[in-house]
PDB file of C-alpha atoms in Angstrom:
ATOM      1  CA  MET A   1       0.000   0.000   0.000  1.00 50.00           C
ATOM      2  CA  HIS A   2       1.245   3.409  -0.850  1.00 45.00           C
ATOM      3  CA  ASN A   3       2.073   5.679   2.073  1.00 43.00           C
ATOM      4  CA  LEU A   4       1.694   9.354   1.449  1.00 43.00           C
ATOM      5  CA  LEU A   5       5.165  10.861   1.044  1.00 37.00           C
ATOM      6  CA  LYS A   6       4.353  14.327  -0.152  1.00 38.00           C
ATOM      7  CA  THR A   7       1.182  16.298   0.442  1.00 39.00           C
ATOM      8  CA  SER A   8       0.151  19.660  -0.872  1.00 39.00           C
ATOM      9  CA  LEU A   9      -3.102  21.021   0.492  1.00 39.00           C
ATOM     10  CA  LEU A  10      -4.047  24.528   1.516  1.00 35.00           C
ATOM     11  CA  SER A  11      -0.703  25.876   0.416  1.00 32.00           C
ATOM     12  CA  THR A  12      -1.554  24.942  -3.169  1.00 36.00           C
ATOM     13  CA  LEU A  13      -5.080  26.325  -3.198  1.00 36.00           C
ATOM     14  CA  LEU A  14      -5.650  29.112  -5.646  1.00 33.00           C
ATOM     15  CA  ILE A  15      -8.461  31.632  -5.626  1.00 31.00           C
ATOM     16  CA  SER A  16     -11.133  30.225  -7.929  1.00 35.00           C
ATOM     17  CA  THR A  17     -14.170  31.778  -9.512  1.00 36.00           C
ATOM     18  CA  TYR A  18     -17.579  30.325  -8.751  1.00 39.00           C
ATOM     19  CA  ALA A  19     -20.053  30.885 -11.559  1.00 45.00           C
ATOM     20  CA  LEU A  20     -23.495  29.900 -12.700  1.00 48.00           C
ATOM     21  CA  ALA A  21     -23.656  28.142 -16.032  1.00 51.00           C
ATOM     22  CA  ASN A  22     -23.347  30.295 -19.117  1.00 55.00           C
ATOM     23  CA  ASP A  23     -23.311  27.124 -21.222  1.00 58.00           C
ATOM     24  CA  PRO A  24     -26.571  25.544 -20.011  1.00 72.00           C
ATOM     25  CA  VAL A  25     -27.257  21.861 -20.446  1.00 87.00           C
ATOM     26  CA  GLN A  26     -30.270  20.588 -22.335  1.00 93.00           C
ATOM     27  CA  GLU A  27     -32.139  17.379 -21.557  1.00 96.00           C
ATOM     28  CA  ARG A  28     -31.928  14.702 -24.249  1.00 96.00           C
ATOM     29  CA  TRP A  29     -33.944  11.948 -22.587  1.00 97.00           C
ATOM     30  CA  THR A  30     -34.943  10.383 -19.275  1.00 98.00           C
ATOM     31  CA  ILE A  31     -35.603   6.737 -18.492  1.00 97.00           C
ATOM     32  CA  ASP A  32     -37.511   6.188 -15.265  1.00 94.00           C
ATOM     33  CA  ASN A  33     -38.370   2.510 -14.772  1.00 92.00           C
ATOM     34  CA  LEU A  34     -35.235   1.801 -12.723  1.00 98.00           C
ATOM     35  CA  HIS A  35     -34.513   0.864  -9.098  1.00 98.00           C
ATOM     36  CA  GLN A  36     -32.057   3.206  -7.367  1.00 98.00           C
ATOM     37  CA  PRO A  37     -29.641   3.606 -10.282  1.00 99.00           C
ATOM     38  CA  GLU A  38     -26.213   4.417  -8.866  1.00 98.00           C
ATOM     39  CA  SER A  39     -23.746   4.339 -11.732  1.00 98.00           C
ATOM     40  CA  VAL A  40     -23.621   4.711 -15.509  1.00 98.00           C
ATOM     41  CA  VAL A  41     -20.847   3.594 -17.854  1.00 98.00           C
ATOM     42  CA  ILE A  42     -20.705   3.740 -21.656  1.00 97.00           C
ATOM     43  CA  ASP A  43     -19.651   0.808 -23.856  1.00 96.00           C
ATOM     44  CA  ALA A  44     -17.890   2.489 -26.779  1.00 90.00           C
ATOM     45  CA  THR A  45     -18.018  -0.671 -28.906  1.00 90.00           C
ATOM     46  CA  ASP A  46     -21.780  -0.485 -29.471  1.00 88.00           C
ATOM     47  CA  ASN A  47     -22.711   2.803 -27.746  1.00 85.00           C
ATOM     48  CA  SER A  48     -24.857   1.043 -25.166  1.00 94.00           C
ATOM     49  CA  VAL A  49     -25.211   2.363 -21.619  1.00 97.00           C
ATOM     50  CA  PHE A  50     -24.860   0.142 -18.543  1.00 98.00           C
ATOM     51  CA  VAL A  51     -26.740   1.181 -15.398  1.00 99.00           C
ATOM     52  CA  SER A  52     -26.234  -0.359 -11.943  1.00 99.00           C
ATOM     53  CA  ASN A  53     -29.434  -0.692  -9.893  1.00 99.00           C
ATOM     54  CA  ILE A  54     -29.085  -1.092  -6.116  1.00 98.00           C
ATOM     55  CA  ASN A  55     -32.739  -2.123  -5.710  1.00 98.00           C
ATOM     56  CA  GLY A  56     -32.730  -1.902  -1.910  1.00 96.00           C
ATOM     57  CA  ALA A  57     -30.824  -0.169   0.870  1.00 94.00           C
ATOM     58  CA  PRO A  58     -27.302   1.003  -0.114  1.00 93.00           C
ATOM     59  CA  ALA A  59     -25.663  -1.602   2.139  1.00 93.00           C
ATOM     60  CA  GLU A  60     -28.269  -4.358   1.872  1.00 93.00           C
ATOM     61  CA  LEU A  61     -27.183  -7.856   0.836  1.00 95.00           C
ATOM     62  CA  ASN A  62     -30.468  -8.924  -0.727  1.00 95.00           C
ATOM     63  CA  GLY A  63     -29.510 -10.440  -4.084  1.00 97.00           C
ATOM     64  CA  LYS A  64     -31.957  -8.103  -5.849  1.00 98.00           C
ATOM     65  CA  GLY A  65     -29.433  -5.731  -7.411  1.00 98.00           C
ATOM     66  CA  TYR A  66     -28.996  -5.813 -11.173  1.00 99.00           C
ATOM     67  CA  ILE A  67     -27.404  -4.184 -14.214  1.00 99.00           C
ATOM     68  CA  SER A  68     -29.513  -2.663 -16.996  1.00 98.00           C
ATOM     69  CA  ARG A  69     -28.499  -2.117 -20.592  1.00 98.00           C
ATOM     70  CA  VAL A  70     -29.872   0.980 -22.322  1.00 97.00           C
ATOM     71  CA  SER A  71     -29.309   2.475 -25.776  1.00 95.00           C
ATOM     72  CA  GLN A  72     -27.648   5.879 -26.060  1.00 89.00           C
ATOM     73  CA  ASP A  73     -30.955   7.345 -27.208  1.00 92.00           C
ATOM     74  CA  GLY A  74     -32.681   6.226 -24.012  1.00 94.00           C
ATOM     75  CA  LYS A  75     -34.395   2.998 -25.041  1.00 95.00           C
ATOM     76  CA  GLN A  76     -34.372   0.080 -22.632  1.00 95.00           C
ATOM     77  CA  LEU A  77     -32.509  -2.805 -24.303  1.00 96.00           C
ATOM     78  CA  ASP A  78     -32.433  -5.236 -21.385  1.00 97.00           C
ATOM     79  CA  GLN A  79     -33.529  -3.994 -17.972  1.00 98.00           C
ATOM     80  CA  TYR A  80     -32.342  -7.112 -16.128  1.00 98.00           C
ATOM     81  CA  TRP A  81     -29.238  -7.784 -18.202  1.00 98.00           C
ATOM     82  CA  VAL A  82     -27.321  -9.239 -15.223  1.00 99.00           C
ATOM     83  CA  GLU A  83     -29.166 -10.112 -11.999  1.00 98.00           C
ATOM     84  CA  GLY A  84     -28.430 -11.581  -8.577  1.00 98.00           C
ATOM     85  CA  LEU A  85     -26.227  -8.784  -7.233  1.00 98.00           C
ATOM     86  CA  ASP A  86     -26.542  -7.182  -3.804  1.00 98.00           C
ATOM     87  CA  ALA A  87     -26.077  -3.394  -3.908  1.00 98.00           C
ATOM     88  CA  PRO A  88     -24.107  -2.750  -7.128  1.00 98.00           C
ATOM     89  CA  LYS A  89     -22.593   0.692  -7.484  1.00 98.00           C
ATOM     90  CA  GLY A  90     -19.581   1.864  -9.533  1.00 98.00           C
ATOM     91  CA  MET A  91     -18.577   0.249 -12.822  1.00 99.00           C
ATOM     92  CA  ALA A  92     -15.725   0.344 -15.332  1.00 98.00           C
ATOM     93  CA  ILE A  93     -15.044  -1.380 -18.642  1.00 98.00           C
ATOM     94  CA  VAL A  94     -11.729  -3.046 -19.477  1.00 98.00           C
ATOM     95  CA  GLY A  95     -11.704  -4.724 -22.876  1.00 96.00           C
ATOM     96  CA  GLN A  96     -14.719  -7.041 -23.062  1.00 97.00           C
ATOM     97  CA  HIS A  97     -15.272  -7.053 -19.312  1.00 98.00           C
ATOM     98  CA  LEU A  98     -17.477  -4.907 -17.115  1.00 98.00           C
ATOM     99  CA  PHE A  99     -16.259  -4.588 -13.519  1.00 99.00           C
ATOM    100  CA  VAL A 100     -18.880  -3.871 -10.850  1.00 99.00           C
ATOM    101  CA  ALA A 101     -18.324  -2.840  -7.211  1.00 99.00           C
ATOM    102  CA  ASP A 102     -20.812  -4.646  -4.982  1.00 98.00           C
ATOM    103  CA  MET A 103     -20.313  -4.268  -1.213  1.00 98.00           C
ATOM    104  CA  GLN A 104     -17.524  -6.790  -0.412  1.00 98.00           C
ATOM    105  CA  THR A 105     -17.232  -8.184  -3.939  1.00 98.00           C
ATOM    106  CA  LEU A 106     -15.788  -7.014  -7.231  1.00 99.00           C
ATOM    107  CA  HIS A 107     -17.610  -8.728 -10.100  1.00 99.00           C
ATOM    108  CA  MET A 108     -16.138  -9.246 -13.555  1.00 99.00           C
ATOM    109  CA  ILE A 109     -18.836  -9.606 -16.213  1.00 99.00           C
ATOM    110  CA  ASP A 110     -18.161 -10.874 -19.721  1.00 98.00           C
ATOM    111  CA  ILE A 111     -20.024  -8.326 -21.851  1.00 98.00           C
ATOM    112  CA  PRO A 112     -20.665 -10.491 -24.958  1.00 96.00           C
ATOM    113  CA  GLN A 113     -21.998 -13.320 -22.764  1.00 96.00           C
ATOM    114  CA  GLY A 114     -23.807 -11.048 -20.313  1.00 97.00           C
ATOM    115  CA  LYS A 115     -22.759 -13.093 -17.294  1.00 97.00           C
ATOM    116  CA  ILE A 116     -20.412 -12.972 -14.322  1.00 99.00           C
ATOM    117  CA  VAL A 117     -17.239 -14.912 -15.087  1.00 99.00           C
ATOM    118  CA  LYS A 118     -15.093 -14.022 -12.068  1.00 98.00           C
ATOM    119  CA  GLN A 119     -15.467 -12.531  -8.599  1.00 98.00           C
ATOM    120  CA  PHE A 120     -12.913 -10.999  -6.254  1.00 98.00           C
ATOM    121  CA  SER A 121     -13.794 -11.000  -2.566  1.00 96.00           C
ATOM    122  CA  VAL A 122     -12.752  -8.241  -0.163  1.00 95.00           C
ATOM    123  CA  PRO A 123     -13.932  -9.518   3.251  1.00 93.00           C
ATOM    124  CA  ASN A 124     -12.635  -6.481   5.149  1.00 92.00           C
ATOM    125  CA  ALA A 125     -14.320  -3.939   2.891  1.00 96.00           C
ATOM    126  CA  LYS A 126     -17.262  -2.003   4.302  1.00 96.00           C
ATOM    127  CA  MET A 127     -18.784  -0.688   1.068  1.00 97.00           C
ATOM    128  CA  LEU A 128     -16.999  -1.000  -2.259  1.00 98.00           C
ATOM    129  CA  ASN A 129     -18.218   1.970  -4.247  1.00 98.00           C
ATOM    130  CA  ASP A 130     -16.617   3.396  -7.373  1.00 98.00           C
ATOM    131  CA  ILE A 131     -14.299   1.923  -9.994  1.00 98.00           C
ATOM    132  CA  THR A 132     -11.922   3.330 -12.563  1.00 98.00           C
ATOM    133  CA  ALA A 133      -9.394   1.736 -14.891  1.00 98.00           C
ATOM    134  CA  ALA A 134      -5.976   2.932 -16.047  1.00 97.00           C
ATOM    135  CA  PRO A 135      -4.927   2.578 -19.705  1.00 96.00           C
ATOM    136  CA  ASP A 136      -2.914  -0.548 -18.857  1.00 95.00           C
ATOM    137  CA  GLY A 137      -6.061  -2.270 -17.559  1.00 96.00           C
ATOM    138  CA  THR A 138      -5.310  -1.887 -13.857  1.00 98.00           C
ATOM    139  CA  VAL A 139      -8.573  -1.449 -11.945  1.00 98.00           C
ATOM    140  CA  TYR A 140      -8.981   0.769  -8.875  1.00 99.00           C
ATOM    141  CA  VAL A 141     -11.891   0.403  -6.432  1.00 99.00           C
ATOM    142  CA  SER A 142     -12.854   2.697  -3.558  1.00 98.00           C
ATOM    143  CA  ASP A 143     -14.104   1.383  -0.223  1.00 98.00           C
ATOM    144  CA  PHE A 144     -16.292   4.328   0.705  1.00 96.00           C
ATOM    145  CA  LEU A 145     -16.840   3.522   4.386  1.00 95.00           C
ATOM    146  CA  GLY A 146     -13.516   1.716   4.818  1.00 96.00           C
ATOM    147  CA  GLY A 147     -11.322   4.632   3.729  1.00 96.00           C
ATOM    148  CA  THR A 148      -9.228   2.517   1.364  1.00 98.00           C
ATOM    149  CA  ILE A 149      -8.628   2.270  -2.369  1.00 98.00           C
ATOM    150  CA  TYR A 150      -7.958  -1.230  -3.704  1.00 98.00           C
ATOM    151  CA  ARG A 151      -6.067  -2.155  -6.848  1.00 98.00           C
ATOM    152  CA  LEU A 152      -6.707  -5.125  -9.135  1.00 98.00           C
ATOM    153  CA  HIS A 153      -3.475  -5.974 -10.924  1.00 96.00           C
ATOM    154  CA  ASN A 154      -2.438  -9.330 -12.402  1.00 94.00           C
ATOM    155  CA  ASP A 155      -5.647 -10.855 -11.031  1.00 95.00           C
ATOM    156  CA  GLN A 156      -4.751  -9.818  -7.466  1.00 95.00           C
ATOM    157  CA  LEU A 157      -6.995  -7.387  -5.571  1.00 97.00           C
ATOM    158  CA  THR A 158      -5.086  -5.704  -2.746  1.00 96.00           C
ATOM    159  CA  ALA A 159      -5.298  -2.611  -0.533  1.00 97.00           C
ATOM    160  CA  TRP A 160      -3.288   0.065  -2.328  1.00 96.00           C
ATOM    161  CA  PHE A 161      -3.879   3.557  -0.918  1.00 96.00           C
ATOM    162  CA  ASN A 162      -5.336   5.389   2.062  1.00 94.00           C
ATOM    163  CA  SER A 163      -4.891   8.807   3.606  1.00 95.00           C
ATOM    164  CA  GLU A 164      -6.208  10.521   6.712  1.00 95.00           C
ATOM    165  CA  GLN A 165      -7.102  13.446   4.479  1.00 95.00           C
ATOM    166  CA  ILE A 166      -9.564  11.263   2.545  1.00 97.00           C
ATOM    167  CA  PRO A 167     -11.558   9.375   5.196  1.00 96.00           C
ATOM    168  CA  TYR A 168     -14.434   8.564   2.825  1.00 97.00           C
ATOM    169  CA  PRO A 169     -13.148   8.062  -0.737  1.00 98.00           C
ATOM    170  CA  ASN A 170     -16.047   7.768  -3.143  1.00 98.00           C
ATOM    171  CA  GLY A 171     -15.720   8.792  -6.787  1.00 97.00           C
ATOM    172  CA  LEU A 172     -12.642   7.693  -8.742  1.00 98.00           C
ATOM    173  CA  LEU A 173     -11.354   8.605 -12.179  1.00 98.00           C
ATOM    174  CA  TRP A 174      -8.025   7.792 -13.794  1.00 98.00           C
ATOM    175  CA  ASP A 175      -6.952  10.811 -15.862  1.00 96.00           C
ATOM    176  CA  GLU A 176      -3.597  10.730 -17.679  1.00 93.00           C
ATOM    177  CA  ASP A 177      -0.963  10.225 -14.941  1.00 93.00           C
ATOM    178  CA  ARG A 178      -3.190  10.831 -11.940  1.00 96.00           C
ATOM    179  CA  LEU A 179      -5.981   9.241  -9.965  1.00 98.00           C
ATOM    180  CA  LEU A 180      -8.764  11.689  -9.154  1.00 98.00           C
ATOM    181  CA  ILE A 181     -10.469  10.955  -5.825  1.00 98.00           C
ATOM    182  CA  GLY A 182     -13.701  12.509  -4.619  1.00 98.00           C
ATOM    183  CA  ASN A 183     -13.855  12.628  -0.820  1.00 97.00           C
ATOM    184  CA  TRP A 184     -17.353  12.556   0.688  1.00 96.00           C
ATOM    185  CA  GLY A 185     -16.426  14.836   3.596  1.00 94.00           C
ATOM    186  CA  THR A 186     -15.550  14.470   7.277  1.00 94.00           C
ATOM    187  CA  GLU A 187     -17.450  13.029  10.251  1.00 92.00           C
ATOM    188  CA  ILE A 188     -20.221  11.258   8.385  1.00 92.00           C
ATOM    189  CA  ASN A 189     -23.721  11.067   9.919  1.00 92.00           C
ATOM    190  CA  PRO A 190     -26.293   8.245   9.696  1.00 91.00           C
ATOM    191  CA  ASP A 191     -28.066  10.103   6.853  1.00 90.00           C
ATOM    192  CA  PHE A 192     -24.713  10.369   4.998  1.00 91.00           C
ATOM    193  CA  SER A 193     -24.444  14.125   5.549  1.00 92.00           C
ATOM    194  CA  THR A 194     -21.079  15.329   6.887  1.00 94.00           C
ATOM    195  CA  LYS A 195     -19.654  17.948   9.227  1.00 94.00           C
ATOM    196  CA  THR A 196     -17.617  19.466   6.389  1.00 94.00           C
ATOM    197  CA  PRO A 197     -18.000  18.965   2.627  1.00 96.00           C
ATOM    198  CA  GLY A 198     -15.541  16.858   0.714  1.00 96.00           C
ATOM    199  CA  SER A 199     -12.838  18.016  -1.693  1.00 96.00           C
ATOM    200  CA  LEU A 200     -11.616  16.670  -5.007  1.00 98.00           C
ATOM    201  CA  TYR A 201      -8.056  15.316  -4.820  1.00 98.00           C
ATOM    202  CA  GLN A 202      -5.461  14.107  -7.269  1.00 97.00           C
ATOM    203  CA  PHE A 203      -2.956  11.400  -6.417  1.00 97.00           C
ATOM    204  CA  LYS A 204       0.056  10.942  -8.687  1.00 96.00           C
ATOM    205  CA  PRO A 205       1.512   7.479  -8.051  1.00 93.00           C
ATOM    206  CA  ASN A 206       4.818   8.168  -9.806  1.00 88.00           C
ATOM    207  CA  GLN A 207       5.466  11.154  -7.557  1.00 87.00           C
ATOM    208  CA  LYS A 208       3.629   9.751  -4.550  1.00 90.00           C
ATOM    209  CA  SER A 209       1.971  13.145  -4.126  1.00 94.00           C
ATOM    210  CA  LEU A 210      -1.538  14.035  -3.021  1.00 97.00           C
ATOM    211  CA  SER A 211      -3.057  17.475  -3.567  1.00 96.00           C
ATOM    212  CA  VAL A 212      -6.431  19.182  -3.722  1.00 96.00           C
ATOM    213  CA  ILE A 213      -7.755  20.282  -7.092  1.00 94.00           C
ATOM    214  CA  PRO A 214      -8.054  24.035  -6.395  1.00 92.00           C
ATOM    215  CA  THR A 215     -11.552  24.403  -7.847  1.00 93.00           C
ATOM    216  CA  GLY A 216     -12.647  21.253  -6.015  1.00 94.00           C
ATOM    217  CA  PHE A 217     -11.850  22.418  -2.466  1.00 93.00           C
ATOM    218  CA  GLU A 218     -14.751  21.637  -0.076  1.00 94.00           C
ATOM    219  CA  LEU A 219     -17.032  21.179  -3.058  1.00 95.00           C
ATOM    220  CA  GLY A 220     -19.618  18.835  -1.509  1.00 96.00           C
ATOM    221  CA  ASN A 221     -20.454  15.206  -0.776  1.00 97.00           C
ATOM    222  CA  LEU A 222     -18.699  14.041  -3.902  1.00 97.00           C
ATOM    223  CA  ASP A 223     -19.863  10.990  -5.805  1.00 97.00           C
ATOM    224  CA  GLY A 224     -19.283  10.885  -9.559  1.00 97.00           C
ATOM    225  CA  ILE A 225     -16.320  12.257 -11.530  1.00 98.00           C
ATOM    226  CA  ALA A 226     -16.118  12.487 -15.321  1.00 97.00           C
ATOM    227  CA  VAL A 227     -13.792  14.224 -17.772  1.00 96.00           C
ATOM    228  CA  ALA A 228     -14.426  15.717 -21.204  1.00 92.00           C
ATOM    229  CA  GLY A 229     -11.858  17.829 -22.989  1.00 88.00           C
ATOM    230  CA  SER A 230     -10.218  20.134 -20.457  1.00 89.00           C
ATOM    231  CA  SER A 231     -13.178  20.018 -18.075  1.00 93.00           C
ATOM    232  CA  LEU A 232     -14.019  17.867 -15.084  1.00 96.00           C
ATOM    233  CA  TYR A 233     -17.613  17.144 -14.080  1.00 97.00           C
ATOM    234  CA  VAL A 234     -18.343  16.319 -10.436  1.00 98.00           C
ATOM    235  CA  SER A 235     -21.622  15.408  -8.712  1.00 98.00           C
ATOM    236  CA  ASP A 236     -22.719  16.094  -5.129  1.00 98.00           C
ATOM    237  CA  TRP A 237     -25.021  13.284  -3.977  1.00 98.00           C
ATOM    238  CA  ILE A 238     -26.574  15.145  -1.032  1.00 97.00           C
ATOM    239  CA  SER A 239     -27.305  18.499  -2.697  1.00 97.00           C
ATOM    240  CA  GLY A 240     -27.964  17.138  -6.186  1.00 98.00           C
ATOM    241  CA  GLU A 241     -25.580  19.715  -7.629  1.00 97.00           C
ATOM    242  CA  LEU A 242     -23.464  19.082 -10.704  1.00 97.00           C
ATOM    243  CA  PHE A 243     -20.300  21.123 -11.162  1.00 97.00           C
ATOM    244  CA  LYS A 244     -18.012  21.753 -14.104  1.00 96.00           C
ATOM    245  CA  LEU A 245     -14.391  22.477 -13.156  1.00 96.00           C
ATOM    246  CA  ASN A 246     -12.188  24.206 -15.687  1.00 89.00           C
ATOM    247  CA  ASN A 247      -8.851  25.880 -14.950  1.00 80.00           C
ATOM    248  CA  LYS A 248      -9.540  28.303 -12.072  1.00 83.00           C
ATOM    249  CA  GLU A 249     -13.312  28.324 -12.428  1.00 92.00           C
ATOM    250  CA  ARG A 250     -16.030  26.067 -11.100  1.00 93.00           C
ATOM    251  CA  THR A 251     -19.476  26.344 -12.612  1.00 94.00           C
ATOM    252  CA  LEU A 252     -22.773  25.059 -11.252  1.00 96.00           C
ATOM    253  CA  LEU A 253     -24.435  23.342 -14.222  1.00 95.00           C
ATOM    254  CA  LEU A 254     -27.416  21.612 -12.632  1.00 95.00           C
ATOM    255  CA  THR A 255     -29.289  21.302  -9.374  1.00 96.00           C
ATOM    256  CA  LEU A 256     -31.317  18.103  -9.149  1.00 97.00           C
ATOM    257  CA  PRO A 257     -32.988  16.376  -6.191  1.00 97.00           C
ATOM    258  CA  LYS A 258     -30.894  14.479  -3.659  1.00 97.00           C
ATOM    259  CA  GLY A 259     -29.234  11.364  -5.028  1.00 97.00           C
ATOM    260  CA  LEU A 260     -27.160  12.571  -7.999  1.00 98.00           C
ATOM    261  CA  ALA A 261     -24.756   9.646  -8.170  1.00 98.00           C
ATOM    262  CA  ASP A 262     -21.966   8.270 -10.393  1.00 98.00           C
ATOM    263  CA  ILE A 263     -22.103  10.288 -13.622  1.00 98.00           C
ATOM    264  CA  ALA A 264     -20.557   9.598 -17.035  1.00 97.00           C
ATOM    265  CA  VAL A 265     -19.699  11.665 -20.112  1.00 96.00           C
ATOM    266  CA  ALA A 266     -19.441  10.454 -23.702  1.00 93.00           C
ATOM    267  CA  LYS A 267     -18.710  13.043 -26.402  1.00 89.00           C
ATOM    268  CA  ASP A 268     -21.301  15.802 -25.921  1.00 91.00           C
ATOM    269  CA  THR A 269     -23.640  13.854 -23.636  1.00 95.00           C
ATOM    270  CA  LEU A 270     -23.662  13.766 -19.837  1.00 96.00           C
ATOM    271  CA  TYR A 271     -25.433  10.875 -18.096  1.00 98.00           C
ATOM    272  CA  THR A 272     -26.814  11.419 -14.585  1.00 98.00           C
ATOM    273  CA  PRO A 273     -28.089   8.552 -12.399  1.00 99.00           C
ATOM    274  CA  ARG A 274     -30.792  10.059 -10.181  1.00 98.00           C
ATOM    275  CA  MET A 275     -30.750   7.404  -7.509  1.00 98.00           C
ATOM    276  CA  MET A 276     -33.558   8.603  -5.237  1.00 97.00           C
ATOM    277  CA  GLU A 277     -35.851   9.274  -8.215  1.00 98.00           C
ATOM    278  CA  ASN A 278     -35.283   5.889  -9.901  1.00 98.00           C
ATOM    279  CA  LYS A 279     -34.281   7.467 -13.203  1.00 98.00           C
ATOM    280  CA  VAL A 280     -31.349   8.312 -15.453  1.00 98.00           C
ATOM    281  CA  THR A 281     -31.248  11.504 -17.518  1.00 98.00           C
ATOM    282  CA  ALA A 282     -28.974  12.289 -20.467  1.00 97.00           C
ATOM    283  CA  TRP A 283     -28.048  15.917 -21.149  1.00 97.00           C
ATOM    284  CA  ALA A 284     -26.458  17.715 -24.085  1.00 95.00           C
ATOM    285  CA  ILE A 285     -23.377  19.607 -22.906  1.00 92.00           C
ATOM    286  CA  THR A 286     -20.764  21.929 -24.340  1.00 83.00           C
ATOM    287  CA  ASN A 287     -17.184  20.741 -23.854  1.00 67.00           C
ATOM    288  CA  LYS A 288     -14.590  23.486 -23.959  1.00 55.00           C
TER     289      LYS A 288
END
């Protein structure tokens, strides 16, 4: 496991501009026959959209969770594409495999077959949450309540990173040479609210350095992270706010009801799982 060797926090924070959107988003479609959709990921090979459905309490082991498959124009292709999961959340695609974080288990699904072909157990995990993959196929998984990020490399899933500054790592995104980490906040309450809002961090493994993204300082209860062009998109689950971070500016793009979860961006479309409303909405966005 990596130990933090160099940290840059408040000393690196720059004054950022907070703005309301001057490039408003426009709704493309909404699909609403889902069950607590938590994460969306896009399969670039056929432009289909995978949606994880918790279908129960966020930490419930009920076997009712499932993955849906939707077209990019919002048509349901197979609502119960893969069933029998517990509380599936974050997902990532590596080659022909879809990886799904599900409490204490990381599932590997063969996409052409539409079935689970391998499972990795993490008995000490409290709630596996988000997943991202590096270009070399290495998979990273956050344990939201356990404060740890795991790494799947050469078929071995091991604890890889933790930091006192990120007690509740949620959203993950591998971007070039860095791992972006969305912290939920500090001192979490039973309703998942926190004493202080979470910040967006970047960890650079080659330099073993952790720092706050200046425009992401104390941004909210961070869940999803996506990148398009030079912009980052970040969701706040509690407030339902969606932010666009670009250079020294952060822009509020959307305010939705509570439950804005693990977002995704493909080209000029932003996908928002609206967990507490049982729906997913796609929006047209401007990337610049």
